[in-house]
Amino acid sequence: MKRRNFGLGAAAMLGLGACSSSKFLKYNGPEVTGMVVNKGERRLYLLHHKEILEHYKVDLGFNPVGDKKVEGDGRTPEGTYYIDRRNPRSDFHLSVGISYPDAQDMAEAQALGMKPGGNIFIHGEPNTYKAKGRDWTAGCIAVKNKEIEQIYAMVRDGTPISIWA
């Protein structure tokens, strides 16, 4: 009798596990070899060489025109960087880090007597409040939660990302 109850309990747990959704998706498709953000179009493209694998609508920093120069300017950086980290416990569902600032960004900010800022990510929606309007981040690139789940699964650390106006 105990063995039967254990078997039924285990089957129920496996069934529930199959119904639950995880934000950690699996991806077995073509390698993402690059990413492009077109700030003017408000679009993020995932590329396999020259082929577009996926594209997403994005929100940017609250001051979206121009290149990020200093901490607190609300701008999203422009240039070529790479994905350098990931945060499964992000305040914005999930996030992948962008290697901003680079040496040039630091030198430009230093010439202005300022700090360049940092912690630039591609991330999902806020966990604790609702984003208001377009271009609401402090300089990051935001997508919907389901989309950051795809990006998180598809993109590897070291993937280059070009961000341009």
Tab-separated table of C-alpha atoms in Angstrom:
chain	number	residue	atom	x	y	z
A	1	MET	CA	0.000	0.000	0.000
A	2	LYS	CA	2.770	2.466	0.887
A	3	ARG	CA	4.496	1.781	-2.426
A	4	ARG	CA	1.245	2.540	-4.319
A	5	ASN	CA	0.756	5.844	-2.441
A	6	PHE	CA	4.339	6.840	-3.152
A	7	GLY	CA	3.870	6.062	-6.854
A	8	LEU	CA	0.658	8.104	-7.045
A	9	GLY	CA	2.274	11.004	-5.177
A	10	ALA	CA	5.323	10.943	-7.426
A	11	ALA	CA	3.122	10.865	-10.537
A	12	ALA	CA	1.123	13.846	-9.252
A	13	MET	CA	4.300	15.830	-8.558
A	14	LEU	CA	5.651	15.088	-12.029
A	15	GLY	CA	2.342	16.179	-13.552
A	16	LEU	CA	2.399	19.459	-11.642
A	17	GLY	CA	5.980	20.063	-12.658
A	18	ALA	CA	5.033	19.662	-16.286
A	19	CYS	CA	2.301	22.297	-15.881
A	20	SER	CA	4.491	24.892	-14.215
A	21	SER	CA	6.302	27.347	-16.391
A	22	SER	CA	9.950	28.182	-15.929
A	23	LYS	CA	11.593	31.382	-16.972
A	24	PHE	CA	14.667	29.345	-17.907
A	25	LEU	CA	14.024	28.118	-21.429
A	26	LYS	CA	16.135	25.723	-23.483
A	27	TYR	CA	17.409	26.700	-26.917
A	28	ASN	CA	18.814	24.317	-29.503
A	29	GLY	CA	18.687	26.453	-32.649
A	30	PRO	CA	21.365	28.261	-34.612
A	31	GLU	CA	23.990	30.096	-32.572
A	32	VAL	CA	23.355	33.787	-31.971
A	33	THR	CA	26.552	35.274	-33.406
A	34	GLY	CA	25.600	38.905	-32.913
A	35	MET	CA	23.005	41.361	-31.702
A	36	VAL	CA	22.014	44.742	-33.089
A	37	VAL	CA	19.952	47.427	-31.374
A	38	ASN	CA	18.570	50.136	-33.636
A	39	LYS	CA	17.570	52.862	-31.183
A	40	GLY	CA	15.667	54.850	-33.811
A	41	GLU	CA	13.523	51.846	-34.734
A	42	ARG	CA	13.307	50.724	-31.085
A	43	ARG	CA	14.292	47.217	-32.241
A	44	LEU	CA	16.672	44.501	-31.038
A	45	TYR	CA	17.791	41.877	-33.565
A	46	LEU	CA	19.363	38.506	-32.773
A	47	LEU	CA	21.535	37.350	-35.664
A	48	HIS	CA	23.104	34.142	-36.886
A	49	HIS	CA	25.754	35.726	-39.085
A	50	LYS	CA	23.600	37.831	-41.485
A	51	GLU	CA	20.315	35.975	-40.831
A	52	ILE	CA	17.812	37.530	-38.420
A	53	LEU	CA	16.734	34.837	-35.967
A	54	GLU	CA	14.458	36.997	-33.808
A	55	HIS	CA	13.567	40.645	-33.374
A	56	TYR	CA	11.928	42.484	-30.514
A	57	LYS	CA	10.444	45.896	-29.806
A	58	VAL	CA	12.452	47.644	-27.058
A	59	ASP	CA	12.225	50.502	-24.616
A	60	LEU	CA	15.356	52.535	-23.926
A	61	GLY	CA	16.664	55.015	-21.390
A	62	PHE	CA	14.324	57.870	-20.441
A	63	ASN	CA	16.528	60.258	-22.462
A	64	PRO	CA	16.855	58.108	-25.612
A	65	VAL	CA	18.464	60.530	-28.081
A	66	GLY	CA	22.248	60.442	-28.201
A	67	ASP	CA	25.018	58.330	-26.757
A	68	LYS	CA	25.417	57.700	-23.038
A	69	LYS	CA	28.192	59.944	-21.734
A	70	VAL	CA	27.874	60.080	-17.951
A	71	GLU	CA	26.179	58.410	-15.026
A	72	GLY	CA	22.583	59.518	-14.598
A	73	ASP	CA	22.061	60.973	-18.075
A	74	GLY	CA	19.274	58.469	-18.851
A	75	ARG	CA	20.777	57.526	-22.188
A	76	THR	CA	21.382	54.104	-23.677
A	77	PRO	CA	25.007	53.702	-24.832
A	78	GLU	CA	25.936	53.538	-28.511
A	79	GLY	CA	28.806	51.465	-29.842
A	80	THR	CA	29.943	47.870	-29.984
A	81	TYR	CA	30.060	45.920	-26.739
A	82	TYR	CA	29.528	42.300	-25.759
A	83	ILE	CA	27.311	40.340	-23.396
A	84	ASP	CA	29.406	39.893	-20.267
A	85	ARG	CA	27.118	38.540	-17.541
A	86	ARG	CA	23.639	37.344	-16.721
A	87	ASN	CA	21.417	37.877	-13.715
A	88	PRO	CA	18.810	35.203	-12.983
A	89	ARG	CA	17.647	37.170	-9.894
A	90	SER	CA	17.223	40.512	-11.631
A	91	ASP	CA	14.803	43.163	-10.351
A	92	PHE	CA	13.560	43.049	-13.965
A	93	HIS	CA	12.583	39.343	-14.362
A	94	LEU	CA	15.866	38.268	-16.039
A	95	SER	CA	18.737	40.260	-17.455
A	96	VAL	CA	21.899	39.972	-19.511
A	97	GLY	CA	24.684	42.488	-18.985
A	98	ILE	CA	26.324	44.674	-21.602
A	99	SER	CA	30.052	45.438	-21.247
A	100	TYR	CA	29.531	49.221	-20.979
A	101	PRO	CA	31.633	51.200	-20.116
A	102	ASP	CA	34.646	50.384	-22.236
A	103	ALA	CA	37.969	52.277	-22.126
A	104	GLN	CA	36.751	54.943	-24.553
A	105	ASP	CA	33.541	55.527	-22.554
A	106	MET	CA	35.572	55.895	-19.347
A	107	ALA	CA	37.992	58.356	-20.982
A	108	GLU	CA	35.129	60.482	-22.366
A	109	ALA	CA	33.425	60.687	-18.975
A	110	GLN	CA	36.724	61.409	-17.204
A	111	ALA	CA	37.404	64.276	-19.653
A	112	LEU	CA	34.089	65.763	-18.513
A	113	GLY	CA	35.055	65.266	-14.863
A	114	MET	CA	32.274	62.702	-14.441
A	115	LYS	CA	31.741	58.957	-14.039
A	116	PRO	CA	30.544	56.978	-17.063
A	117	GLY	CA	27.895	55.007	-15.182
A	118	GLY	CA	27.412	51.309	-15.656
A	119	ASN	CA	25.111	48.376	-15.006
A	120	ILE	CA	23.643	48.495	-18.498
A	121	PHE	CA	21.497	45.438	-19.193
A	122	ILE	CA	18.974	43.986	-21.568
A	123	HIS	CA	16.173	43.095	-19.191
A	124	GLY	CA	12.495	42.309	-18.773
A	125	GLU	CA	9.772	44.193	-16.974
A	126	PRO	CA	10.117	45.389	-13.362
A	127	ASN	CA	9.237	42.854	-10.659
A	128	THR	CA	7.809	45.365	-8.177
A	129	TYR	CA	6.100	48.076	-10.255
A	130	LYS	CA	4.618	48.642	-13.695
A	131	ALA	CA	6.759	50.481	-16.225
A	132	LYS	CA	5.100	53.669	-17.412
A	133	GLY	CA	5.207	54.723	-21.035
A	134	ARG	CA	7.947	54.332	-23.576
A	135	ASP	CA	11.647	54.665	-22.778
A	136	TRP	CA	11.422	54.293	-19.027
A	137	THR	CA	14.779	52.706	-18.115
A	138	ALA	CA	17.811	54.493	-16.676
A	139	GLY	CA	19.805	53.560	-19.822
A	140	CYS	CA	19.095	49.858	-20.264
A	141	ILE	CA	17.277	48.054	-23.063
A	142	ALA	CA	13.942	46.600	-21.939
A	143	VAL	CA	11.752	43.924	-23.520
A	144	LYS	CA	8.701	41.953	-22.367
A	145	ASN	CA	9.298	39.143	-19.850
A	146	LYS	CA	8.604	36.344	-22.347
A	147	GLU	CA	11.087	37.965	-24.717
A	148	ILE	CA	13.911	38.245	-22.160
A	149	GLU	CA	13.334	34.560	-21.406
A	150	GLN	CA	14.048	33.793	-25.083
A	151	ILE	CA	17.039	36.143	-25.201
A	152	TYR	CA	18.451	34.724	-21.948
A	153	ALA	CA	18.258	31.198	-23.418
A	154	MET	CA	19.567	32.081	-26.885
A	155	VAL	CA	22.426	34.502	-26.200
A	156	ARG	CA	25.736	33.407	-24.705
A	157	ASP	CA	28.256	35.480	-22.777
A	158	GLY	CA	30.757	36.955	-25.211
A	159	THR	CA	28.164	37.629	-27.928
A	160	PRO	CA	28.874	41.013	-29.570
A	161	ILE	CA	26.163	43.660	-29.493
A	162	SER	CA	26.121	46.808	-31.641
A	163	ILE	CA	23.912	49.639	-30.431
A	164	TRP	CA	23.356	52.560	-32.773
A	165	ALA	CA	21.006	55.440	-33.455
